[in-house]
Amino acid sequence: MNPVHHPRKRFGQNFLADKAIIEKIISFVNATGEDNLIEIGPGKGALTDFLVSLCPKMQAIEVDRELVQLLKKKYSRFKDFLVHEQDALKTDYANFKSDSKLRLIGNLPYNISTPLLFQIISQIELIKDLHFMLQKEVASRLVADPKTKEYGRLSVIVQYHFKVLPLIAVPPSAFRPIPQVESTFTRLVPHQKKPTVAFCEKLLNQIVKGCFQKRRKILRNSLDCPQSALIMLENEIDLSRRPEDLSVADFVKISNIVHLKRESNK
Ligand code: SAM
């Protein structure tokens, strides 16, 4: 094994190097020995060093083979610590199922954070909470309100499923190599009781995706549904509005009306 690991750009390797930030992160995560804790992208172990002491049976998913070897060696005294050499985007999180739900933590490579969030949402019933380092811009999209430029598909779908809490603003200087962007360490907790419930979440996803693909168009022209459903919707929602003007609850309402219309046509 090469003892000197050179950061790989293609794996988004900007390692945490700021002790004060690392301590804050560890304190916010508040890991215990009972947790079903999975770290995504442990790298050289900046967070793992602390997490594995608090939760010795934690597991990690790392795509870089060289780092996997390094981590196995570094934490060999923790007999229950497992590091899986795999891609977090191709991971079936049901494989980590146990009596307690999953707590996922990671200083994520920026290029995987959005697809990873959508993938995790597809298995959300497994999740207790997420603590992710995200590009500031992505974190802003997660908490964005309607009528803002950050508001879009990611905001609606994530806010439908999670309570989102930005915890720490992290400057580029906290990483090595230093990235071009600012970061926000963010907590996402699935709603125990959703503020609004979609009868069919697949349909909600389709509608939100379709609408934001035609962001500038008014709903009447961007909604991909039969004329009869549009007529029903017209009574409930002002279809001259644009997708970015609608709240999460509005999207759920549209999705539920279209769903009921479809069901009644069966
Ligand atoms: N946690 C370490 C730290 O804070 O110093 C490393 C963070 S670095 C930003 C991202 C880590 O995720 C790297 O170790 C990288 O190899 C790993 N990684 C990149 N893509 C991945 C993927 N698709 N699945 C799992 N790990 C990945």
XYZ file of C-alpha atoms and ligand atoms in Angstrom:
293
model
C 0.000 0.000 0.000
C 1.162 3.485 -0.796
C 1.601 5.165 2.626
C 1.108 8.660 1.127
C -2.429 9.109 -0.122
C -2.849 11.789 -2.779
C -6.344 13.341 -2.787
C -8.367 12.228 -5.793
C -10.408 14.949 -7.430
C -12.785 12.507 -9.088
C -13.849 11.246 -5.642
C -14.327 14.797 -4.344
C -11.628 14.344 -1.730
C -11.452 17.521 0.345
C -10.487 16.248 3.762
C -11.588 18.015 6.949
C -8.609 19.607 8.656
C -10.128 22.079 11.115
C -10.146 20.603 14.623
C -12.743 23.056 15.991
C -15.169 22.280 13.137
C -14.629 18.535 13.561
C -15.401 18.827 17.285
C -18.575 20.812 16.577
C -19.714 18.182 14.058
C -19.103 15.355 16.507
C -20.987 17.201 19.209
C -24.013 17.816 16.930
C -24.112 14.182 15.808
C -24.077 13.028 19.443
C -23.373 9.376 18.550
C -23.839 6.616 21.116
C -22.932 2.930 21.262
C -26.564 2.015 20.542
C -26.669 3.809 17.195
C -26.815 2.086 13.836
C -24.262 4.583 12.538
C -22.988 4.559 8.955
C -20.384 7.028 7.727
C -20.364 7.772 4.018
C -16.925 8.595 2.636
C -14.768 8.356 5.803
C -11.676 9.311 3.806
C -8.676 9.187 6.093
C -10.853 9.188 9.206
C -11.120 12.853 10.271
C -14.606 12.149 11.691
C -14.243 8.381 12.095
C -11.473 8.838 14.688
C -14.085 10.276 17.081
C -17.170 8.402 15.897
C -15.685 4.931 16.235
C -14.765 5.584 19.876
C -18.346 6.649 20.605
C -19.924 3.893 18.519
C -17.464 0.999 18.049
C -19.877 -1.037 15.917
C -20.308 1.753 13.358
C -19.831 0.962 9.672
C -18.470 2.988 6.790
C -18.860 3.079 3.017
C -15.812 4.240 1.063
C -15.342 4.006 -2.692
C -11.558 4.580 -2.792
C -9.822 1.192 -2.443
C -6.603 2.715 -1.165
C -8.453 4.533 1.636
C -10.381 1.373 2.510
C -7.055 -0.413 3.117
C -5.798 2.525 5.147
C -8.962 2.597 7.294
C -8.987 -1.165 7.902
C -5.452 -0.946 9.192
C -5.995 2.238 11.195
C -9.034 0.887 13.047
C -8.023 -2.789 13.280
C -8.309 -2.659 17.066
C -12.048 -1.935 16.720
C -13.143 -5.500 15.963
C -16.764 -4.591 15.153
C -15.941 -1.648 12.874
C -16.679 -2.534 9.261
C -15.652 -0.547 6.211
C -17.324 -1.514 2.966
C -15.570 -0.794 -0.285
C -18.515 0.387 -2.313
C -20.245 3.300 -3.982
C -22.746 5.008 -1.670
C -24.920 5.719 -4.726
C -25.167 2.004 -5.523
C -25.708 0.882 -1.947
C -28.866 -0.861 -0.812
C -29.287 0.634 2.662
C -31.585 -2.239 3.628
C -28.370 -4.261 4.002
C -27.653 -2.225 7.144
C -31.049 -2.917 8.683
C -31.066 -3.790 12.375
C -33.295 -3.120 15.376
C -32.472 0.560 15.223
C -32.909 2.839 12.252
C -29.888 4.150 10.355
C -28.018 7.299 11.257
C -26.045 8.386 8.182
C -23.221 10.876 8.484
C -20.775 12.139 5.913
C -18.625 14.942 4.666
C -19.997 14.206 1.226
C -18.205 14.696 -2.052
C -20.221 17.509 -3.574
C -21.045 15.729 -6.810
C -22.978 12.924 -5.084
C -25.037 14.830 -2.516
C -28.169 15.477 -4.599
C -28.464 11.982 -6.152
C -27.657 10.464 -2.762
C -30.488 12.398 -1.105
C -32.959 11.147 -3.718
C -31.676 7.599 -3.275
C -31.984 7.790 0.507
C -35.526 9.157 0.147
C -36.409 6.010 -1.798
C -35.499 4.043 1.372
C -36.551 6.651 3.930
C -38.381 4.141 6.119
C -34.919 2.900 7.187
C -33.632 6.307 8.301
C -33.441 7.858 11.774
C -31.461 10.927 10.707
C -28.837 12.311 8.317
C -25.916 14.620 9.123
C -24.243 15.724 5.915
C -21.637 18.285 4.948
C -23.153 19.867 1.840
C -22.129 22.567 -0.545
C -23.694 25.758 0.889
C -25.687 26.233 -2.315
C -27.236 22.752 -1.983
C -28.057 23.316 1.696
C -29.767 26.602 0.721
C -31.880 24.742 -1.822
C -32.944 22.243 0.861
C -34.413 24.974 3.072
C -35.554 27.360 0.330
C -38.994 28.935 0.472
C -41.313 29.346 -2.536
C -40.754 32.432 -4.712
C -36.962 32.285 -4.279
C -34.442 31.342 -6.944
C -33.125 28.450 -4.812
C -36.576 26.850 -4.571
C -37.014 23.837 -6.829
C -37.572 20.099 -7.064
C -34.967 19.307 -4.394
C -36.555 21.774 -1.929
C -40.072 20.385 -2.399
C -39.189 16.693 -2.213
C -36.719 17.018 0.664
C -39.041 19.286 2.687
C -41.924 16.882 2.066
C -39.936 14.111 3.784
C -37.604 15.860 6.235
C -37.217 18.586 8.775
C -33.998 20.281 7.619
C -31.662 22.132 9.969
C -28.485 23.859 8.774
C -26.091 23.542 11.740
C -22.614 24.870 10.914
C -21.351 27.256 8.238
C -18.002 25.822 7.153
C -15.457 27.935 5.222
C -13.245 26.482 2.451
C -10.221 26.852 4.782
C -11.536 23.954 6.904
C -10.579 21.445 4.175
C -7.429 20.150 2.500
C -7.120 20.614 -0.390
C -9.089 23.863 -0.092
C -12.278 23.714 -2.231
C -13.723 26.598 -4.234
C -17.013 26.538 -2.359
C -18.456 27.172 1.082
C -20.172 24.357 2.963
C -22.970 23.876 5.451
C -23.128 20.974 7.849
C -26.804 20.056 7.863
C -29.147 17.768 9.803
C -32.144 16.124 8.129
C -34.691 14.247 10.231
C -37.639 12.439 8.588
C -40.952 13.924 9.726
C -42.539 11.738 12.379
C -45.860 13.005 11.140
C -45.753 14.598 7.707
C -47.344 18.088 7.533
C -49.128 16.956 4.359
C -49.482 13.437 2.990
C -49.434 12.502 -0.679
C -51.711 9.566 -1.543
C -49.109 8.486 -4.109
C -45.528 9.689 -3.575
C -44.437 8.406 -6.980
C -47.012 10.679 -8.602
C -45.933 13.615 -6.385
C -42.337 13.074 -7.586
C -43.434 12.979 -11.224
C -45.526 16.129 -10.916
C -42.829 18.119 -9.092
C -40.131 16.973 -11.531
C -42.317 17.746 -14.555
C -43.295 21.195 -13.270
C -39.737 22.321 -12.478
C -38.484 21.099 -15.848
C -40.705 23.861 -17.205
C -40.035 26.288 -14.394
C -40.957 29.444 -16.313
C -44.283 28.125 -17.564
C -47.560 28.593 -15.738
C -49.061 25.425 -14.233
C -51.780 25.114 -16.839
C -49.042 24.619 -19.451
C -46.553 22.686 -17.379
C -48.767 20.099 -15.693
C -48.742 16.857 -17.595
C -52.212 15.533 -16.834
C -55.511 14.938 -18.670
C -57.837 17.853 -19.431
C -60.460 16.440 -17.036
C -57.945 16.562 -14.153
C -56.962 20.111 -15.122
C -60.629 21.155 -14.914
C -60.862 19.672 -11.399
C -57.608 21.349 -10.396
C -58.806 24.692 -11.693
C -61.411 24.768 -8.890
C -58.782 24.273 -6.199
C -55.598 25.937 -7.442
C -54.824 29.020 -9.450
C -53.257 27.449 -12.534
C -51.873 30.745 -13.761
C -49.155 30.484 -11.100
C -45.652 29.187 -11.786
C -44.178 26.099 -10.057
C -41.830 28.246 -7.961
C -44.866 30.008 -6.412
C -46.314 26.795 -4.955
C -45.741 25.503 -1.426
C -45.051 21.850 -0.669
C -48.677 21.596 0.497
C -49.856 22.983 -2.887
C -47.892 20.307 -4.766
C -49.320 17.605 -2.497
C -52.823 18.961 -3.135
C -52.306 18.859 -6.913
C -50.879 15.355 -6.735
C -53.778 14.112 -4.615
C -56.402 15.601 -6.925
C -54.743 14.027 -9.983
C -54.450 10.734 -8.102
C -58.144 10.699 -7.140
C -59.125 11.591 -10.704
C -57.024 8.707 -12.038
C -58.471 6.294 -9.501
C -62.026 7.333 -10.321
C -61.339 6.715 -14.031
C -60.217 3.139 -13.427
N -14.778 12.151 5.776
C -13.484 12.543 5.274
C -13.110 13.896 5.839
O -14.031 14.592 6.280
O -11.963 14.242 5.829
C -13.445 12.563 3.748
C -14.424 13.479 3.083
S -14.174 13.677 1.346
C -15.047 15.173 1.073
C -15.309 12.549 0.595
C -14.998 11.076 0.778
O -16.015 10.315 0.123
C -13.683 10.624 0.173
O -13.044 9.760 1.074
C -14.092 9.869 -1.095
O -13.186 8.872 -1.481
C -15.415 9.298 -0.679
N -16.348 9.042 -1.798
C -16.434 9.718 -2.968
N -17.436 9.236 -3.730
C -17.988 8.225 -3.000
C -19.047 7.335 -3.252
N -19.758 7.398 -4.394
N -19.338 6.399 -2.313
C -18.627 6.325 -1.153
N -17.607 7.160 -0.872
C -17.300 8.092 -1.765
